[in-house]
Coordinates of N, CA, C and O in Angstrom, one line a residue:
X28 N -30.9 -22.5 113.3 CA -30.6 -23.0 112.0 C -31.3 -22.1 111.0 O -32.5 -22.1 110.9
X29 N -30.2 -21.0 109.9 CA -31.1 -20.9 108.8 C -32.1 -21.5 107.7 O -32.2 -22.7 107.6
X30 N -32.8 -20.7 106.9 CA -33.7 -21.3 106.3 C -32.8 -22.1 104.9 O -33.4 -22.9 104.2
X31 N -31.5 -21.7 104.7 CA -30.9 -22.3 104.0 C -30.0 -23.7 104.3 O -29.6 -24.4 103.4
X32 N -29.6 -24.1 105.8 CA -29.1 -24.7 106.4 C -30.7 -26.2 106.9 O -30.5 -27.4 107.2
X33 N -31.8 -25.5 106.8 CA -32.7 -26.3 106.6 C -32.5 -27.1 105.5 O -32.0 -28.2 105.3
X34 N -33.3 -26.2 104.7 CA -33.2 -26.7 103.1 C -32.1 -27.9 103.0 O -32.4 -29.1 102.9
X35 N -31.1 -27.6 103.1 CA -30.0 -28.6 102.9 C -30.1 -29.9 103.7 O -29.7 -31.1 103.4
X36 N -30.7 -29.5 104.6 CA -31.0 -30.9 105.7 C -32.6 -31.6 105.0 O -32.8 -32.8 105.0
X37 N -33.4 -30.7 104.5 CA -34.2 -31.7 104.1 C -33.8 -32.3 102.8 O -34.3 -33.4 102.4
X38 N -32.6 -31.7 101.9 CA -32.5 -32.3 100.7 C -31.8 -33.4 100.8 O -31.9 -34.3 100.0
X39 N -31.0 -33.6 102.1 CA -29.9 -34.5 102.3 C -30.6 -36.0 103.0 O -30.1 -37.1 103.1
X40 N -32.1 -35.3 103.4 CA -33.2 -36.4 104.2 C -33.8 -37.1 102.5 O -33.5 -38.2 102.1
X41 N -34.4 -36.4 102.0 CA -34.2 -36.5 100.8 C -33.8 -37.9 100.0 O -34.4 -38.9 99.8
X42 N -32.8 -37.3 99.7 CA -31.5 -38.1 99.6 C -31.9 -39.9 99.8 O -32.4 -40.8 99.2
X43 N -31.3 -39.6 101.2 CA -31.2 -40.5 101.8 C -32.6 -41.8 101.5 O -32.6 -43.0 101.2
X44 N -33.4 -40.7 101.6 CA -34.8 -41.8 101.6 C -34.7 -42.2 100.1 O -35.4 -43.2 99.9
X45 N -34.2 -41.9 99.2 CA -34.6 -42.3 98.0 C -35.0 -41.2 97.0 O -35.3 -41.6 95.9
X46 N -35.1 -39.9 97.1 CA -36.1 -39.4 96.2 C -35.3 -38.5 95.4 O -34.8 -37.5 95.5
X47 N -35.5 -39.5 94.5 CA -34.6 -38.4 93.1 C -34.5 -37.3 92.7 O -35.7 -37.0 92.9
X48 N -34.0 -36.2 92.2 CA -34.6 -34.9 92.0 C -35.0 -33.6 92.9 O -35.5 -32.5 92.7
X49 N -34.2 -34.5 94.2 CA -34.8 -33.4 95.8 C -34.3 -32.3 95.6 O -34.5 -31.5 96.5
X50 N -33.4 -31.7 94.1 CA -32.3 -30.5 94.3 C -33.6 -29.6 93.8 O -33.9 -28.5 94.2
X51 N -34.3 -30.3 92.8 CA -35.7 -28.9 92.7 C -37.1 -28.6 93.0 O -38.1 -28.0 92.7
X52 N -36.4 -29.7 94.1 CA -38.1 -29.8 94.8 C -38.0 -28.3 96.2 O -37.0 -28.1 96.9
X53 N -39.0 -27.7 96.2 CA -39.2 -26.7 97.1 C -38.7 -27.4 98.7 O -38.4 -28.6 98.7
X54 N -38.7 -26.7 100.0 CA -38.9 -26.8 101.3 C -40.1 -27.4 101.1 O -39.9 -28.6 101.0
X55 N -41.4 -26.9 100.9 CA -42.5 -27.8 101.2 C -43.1 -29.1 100.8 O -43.8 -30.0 101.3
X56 N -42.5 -28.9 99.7 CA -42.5 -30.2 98.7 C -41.9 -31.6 99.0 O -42.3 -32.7 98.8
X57 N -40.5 -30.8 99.6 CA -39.4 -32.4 100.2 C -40.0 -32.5 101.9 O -39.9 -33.6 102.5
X58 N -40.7 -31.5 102.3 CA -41.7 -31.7 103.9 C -42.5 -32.7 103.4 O -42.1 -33.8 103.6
X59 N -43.6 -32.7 102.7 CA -44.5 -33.2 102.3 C -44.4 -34.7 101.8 O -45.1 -35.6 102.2
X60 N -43.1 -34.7 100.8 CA -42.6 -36.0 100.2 C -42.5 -36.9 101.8 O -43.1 -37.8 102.3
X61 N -41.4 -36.1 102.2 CA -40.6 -37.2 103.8 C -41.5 -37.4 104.6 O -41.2 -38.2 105.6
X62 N -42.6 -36.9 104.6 CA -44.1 -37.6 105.8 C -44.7 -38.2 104.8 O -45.5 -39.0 105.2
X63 N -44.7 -38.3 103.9 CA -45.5 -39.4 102.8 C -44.3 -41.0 103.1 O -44.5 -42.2 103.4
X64 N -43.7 -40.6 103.0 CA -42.5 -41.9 103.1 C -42.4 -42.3 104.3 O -42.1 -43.5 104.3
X65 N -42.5 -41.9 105.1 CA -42.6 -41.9 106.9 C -43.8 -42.5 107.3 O -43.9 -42.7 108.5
X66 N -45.2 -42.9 106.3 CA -46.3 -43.0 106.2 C -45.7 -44.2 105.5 O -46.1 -45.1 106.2
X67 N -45.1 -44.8 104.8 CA -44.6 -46.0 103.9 C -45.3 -46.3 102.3 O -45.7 -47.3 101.7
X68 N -45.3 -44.8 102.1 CA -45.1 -44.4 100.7 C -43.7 -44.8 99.8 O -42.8 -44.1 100.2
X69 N -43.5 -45.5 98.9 CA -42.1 -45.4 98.2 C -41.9 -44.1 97.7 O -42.8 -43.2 97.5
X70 N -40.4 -44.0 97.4 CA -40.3 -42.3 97.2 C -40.4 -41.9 95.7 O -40.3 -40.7 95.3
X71 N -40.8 -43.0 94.8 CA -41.2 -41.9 93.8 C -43.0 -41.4 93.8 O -43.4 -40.3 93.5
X72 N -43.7 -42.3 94.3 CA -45.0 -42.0 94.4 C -45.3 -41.2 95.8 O -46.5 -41.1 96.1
X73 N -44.3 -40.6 96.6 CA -44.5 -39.3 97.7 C -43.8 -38.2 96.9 O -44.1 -37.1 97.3
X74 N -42.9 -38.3 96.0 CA -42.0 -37.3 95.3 C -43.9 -36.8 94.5 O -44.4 -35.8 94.9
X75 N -44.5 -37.5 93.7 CA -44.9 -37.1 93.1 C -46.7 -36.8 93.6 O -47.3 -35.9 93.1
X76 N -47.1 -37.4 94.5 CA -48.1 -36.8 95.6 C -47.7 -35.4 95.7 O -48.4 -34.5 95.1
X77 N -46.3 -35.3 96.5 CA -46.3 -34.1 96.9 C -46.0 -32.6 96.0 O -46.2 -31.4 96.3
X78 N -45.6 -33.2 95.1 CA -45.6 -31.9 93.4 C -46.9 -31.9 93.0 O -47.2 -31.0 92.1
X79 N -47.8 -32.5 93.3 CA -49.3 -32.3 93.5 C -50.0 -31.4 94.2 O -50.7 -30.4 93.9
X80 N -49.3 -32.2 95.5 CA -50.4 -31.4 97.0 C -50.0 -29.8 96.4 O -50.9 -28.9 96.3
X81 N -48.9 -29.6 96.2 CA -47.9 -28.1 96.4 C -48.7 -27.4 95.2 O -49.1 -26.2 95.4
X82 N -48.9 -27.9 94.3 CA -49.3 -26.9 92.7 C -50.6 -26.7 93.1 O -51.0 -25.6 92.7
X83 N -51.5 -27.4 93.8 CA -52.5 -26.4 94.1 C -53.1 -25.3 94.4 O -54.3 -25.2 94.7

């Protein structure tokens, strides 16, 4: 799978979970968010943990 065929799969995981805005969130960012939420984070406070972790 390309790195664009990823992307799409995490935007669409994304999605799914709830997290608004996944179209400009980076590859690492929507990684980061979907183990925050998988962790039983709601998805706006892993959306925004993880535009945190990333701007570091």
């Amino acid at each position: 799978m390309g790195n664009r065929d990823q992307l799409h799969d995490l935007r669409r995981q994304a999605h799914e979970a709830g997290i608004e805005g996944s179209s400009k969130m980076s590859d690492a960012e929507l990684r980061e968010a979907l183990k925050k939420i998988g962790k039983g984070a709601d998805p706006r406070s892993a959306k925004q943990t993880a535009k945190q972790a990333m701007s570091r």
